[in-house]
Structures are given as structure tokens and as C-alpha cells.
PDB file of C-alpha atoms in Angstrom:
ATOM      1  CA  UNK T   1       0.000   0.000   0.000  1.00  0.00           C
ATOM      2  CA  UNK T   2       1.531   3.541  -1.084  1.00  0.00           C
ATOM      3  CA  UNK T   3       1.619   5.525   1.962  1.00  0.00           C
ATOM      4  CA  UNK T   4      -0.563   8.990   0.791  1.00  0.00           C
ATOM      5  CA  UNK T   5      -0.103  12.344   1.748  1.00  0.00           C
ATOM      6  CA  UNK T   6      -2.807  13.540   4.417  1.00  0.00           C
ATOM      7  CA  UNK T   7      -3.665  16.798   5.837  1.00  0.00           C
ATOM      8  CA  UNK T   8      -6.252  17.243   8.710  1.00  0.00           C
ATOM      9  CA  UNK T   9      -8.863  19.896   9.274  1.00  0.00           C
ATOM     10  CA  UNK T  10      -6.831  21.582  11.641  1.00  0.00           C
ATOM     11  CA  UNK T  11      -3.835  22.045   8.824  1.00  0.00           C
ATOM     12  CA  UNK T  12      -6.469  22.939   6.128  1.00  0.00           C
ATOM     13  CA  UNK T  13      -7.611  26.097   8.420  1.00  0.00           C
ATOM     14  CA  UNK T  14      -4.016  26.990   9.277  1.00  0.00           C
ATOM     15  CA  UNK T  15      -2.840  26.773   5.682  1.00  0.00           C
ATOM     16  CA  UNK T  16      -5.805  29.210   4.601  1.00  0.00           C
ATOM     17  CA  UNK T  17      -5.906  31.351   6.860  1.00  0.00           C
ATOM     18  CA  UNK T  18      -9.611  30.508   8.527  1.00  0.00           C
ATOM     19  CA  UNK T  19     -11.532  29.048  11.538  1.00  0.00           C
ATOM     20  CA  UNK T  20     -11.523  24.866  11.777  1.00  0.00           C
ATOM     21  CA  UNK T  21     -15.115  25.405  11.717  1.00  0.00           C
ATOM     22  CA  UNK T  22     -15.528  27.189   8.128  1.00  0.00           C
ATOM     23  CA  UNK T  23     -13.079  24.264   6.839  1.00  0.00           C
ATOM     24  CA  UNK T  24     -15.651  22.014   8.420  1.00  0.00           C
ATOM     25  CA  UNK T  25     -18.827  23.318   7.070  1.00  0.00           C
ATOM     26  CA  UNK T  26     -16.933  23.372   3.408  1.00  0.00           C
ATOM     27  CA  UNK T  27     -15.723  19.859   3.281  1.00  0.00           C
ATOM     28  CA  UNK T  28     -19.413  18.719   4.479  1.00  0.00           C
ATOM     29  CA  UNK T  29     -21.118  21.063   1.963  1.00  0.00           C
ATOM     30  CA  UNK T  30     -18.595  19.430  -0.882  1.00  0.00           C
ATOM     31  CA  UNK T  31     -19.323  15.818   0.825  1.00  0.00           C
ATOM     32  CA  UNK T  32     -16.008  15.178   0.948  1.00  0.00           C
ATOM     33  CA  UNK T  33     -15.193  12.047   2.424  1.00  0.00           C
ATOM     34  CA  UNK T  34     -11.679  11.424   5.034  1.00  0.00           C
ATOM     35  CA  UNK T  35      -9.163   9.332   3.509  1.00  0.00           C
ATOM     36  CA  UNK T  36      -8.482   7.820   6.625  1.00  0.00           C
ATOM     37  CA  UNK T  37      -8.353   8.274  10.108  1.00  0.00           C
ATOM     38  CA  UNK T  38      -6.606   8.174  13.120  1.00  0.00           C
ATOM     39  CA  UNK T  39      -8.001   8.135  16.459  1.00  0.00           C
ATOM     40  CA  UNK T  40     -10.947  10.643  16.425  1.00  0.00           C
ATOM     41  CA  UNK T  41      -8.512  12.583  14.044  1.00  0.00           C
ATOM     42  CA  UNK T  42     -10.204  12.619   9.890  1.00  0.00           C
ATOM     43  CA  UNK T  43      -7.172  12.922   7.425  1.00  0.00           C
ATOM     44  CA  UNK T  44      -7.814  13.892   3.981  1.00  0.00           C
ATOM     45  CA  UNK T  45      -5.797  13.949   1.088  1.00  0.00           C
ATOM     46  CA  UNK T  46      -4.161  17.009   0.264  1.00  0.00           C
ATOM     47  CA  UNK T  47      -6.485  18.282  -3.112  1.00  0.00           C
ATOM     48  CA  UNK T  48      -9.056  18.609  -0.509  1.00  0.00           C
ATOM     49  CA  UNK T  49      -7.131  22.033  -0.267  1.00  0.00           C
ATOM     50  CA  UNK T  50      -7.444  23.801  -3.082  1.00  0.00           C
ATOM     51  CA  UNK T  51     -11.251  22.358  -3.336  1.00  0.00           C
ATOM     52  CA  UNK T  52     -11.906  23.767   0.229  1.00  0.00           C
ATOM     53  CA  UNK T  53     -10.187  26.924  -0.927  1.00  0.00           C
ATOM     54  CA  UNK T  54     -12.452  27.375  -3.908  1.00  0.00           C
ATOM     55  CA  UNK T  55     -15.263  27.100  -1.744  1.00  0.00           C
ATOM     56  CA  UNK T  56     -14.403  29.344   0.892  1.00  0.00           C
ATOM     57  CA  UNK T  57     -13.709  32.106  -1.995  1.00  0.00           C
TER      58      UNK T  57
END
């Protein structure tokens, strides 16, 4: 298994500059779906960014 490049919420909101809870409400308006996860902790792959970023524009 190829080991894939993740990014959490948490990083998504740094990254653009806005609250955890606007990256949030974007990924569940897109229905994006985590990659993986670890713990309580959803990672998604990182062209969720530039998606999210679209959305939040």
C-alpha cells in the first residue's frame, strides 16, 4: 500500500488562513469524504485544499 499524503482539518484552516469550523462546514457542503483516520482525528488527502479553498472564496 503507497503511503498517501494527508492533511487534517486543523492544517487545512491553518494553511488558509480561517476558523476549523468554516473548513468544516466546506468539506461537508462538498461531501467530501476522510481518507483515513486516526483516532478521532479525519485525514484527507491534500487536493481537498485547493477544493476547500475554492469554496471558501
Amino acid at each position: 500500500m503507497t503511503e498517501q499524503a494527508t492533511v487534517t482539518v486543523g492544517v487545512i484552516a491553518k494553511e488558509l488562513g480561517v476558523s476549523d469550523a468554516k473548513v468544516k462546514k466546506a468539506i461537508e457542503a462538498l461531501k467530501i469524504e476522510p481518507v483515513a483516520k486516526r483516532g478521532v482525528c479525519k485525514l484527507y488527502a491534500t487536493d481537498v485544499v485547493d477544493a476547500v479553498k475554492k469554496t471558501l472564496a
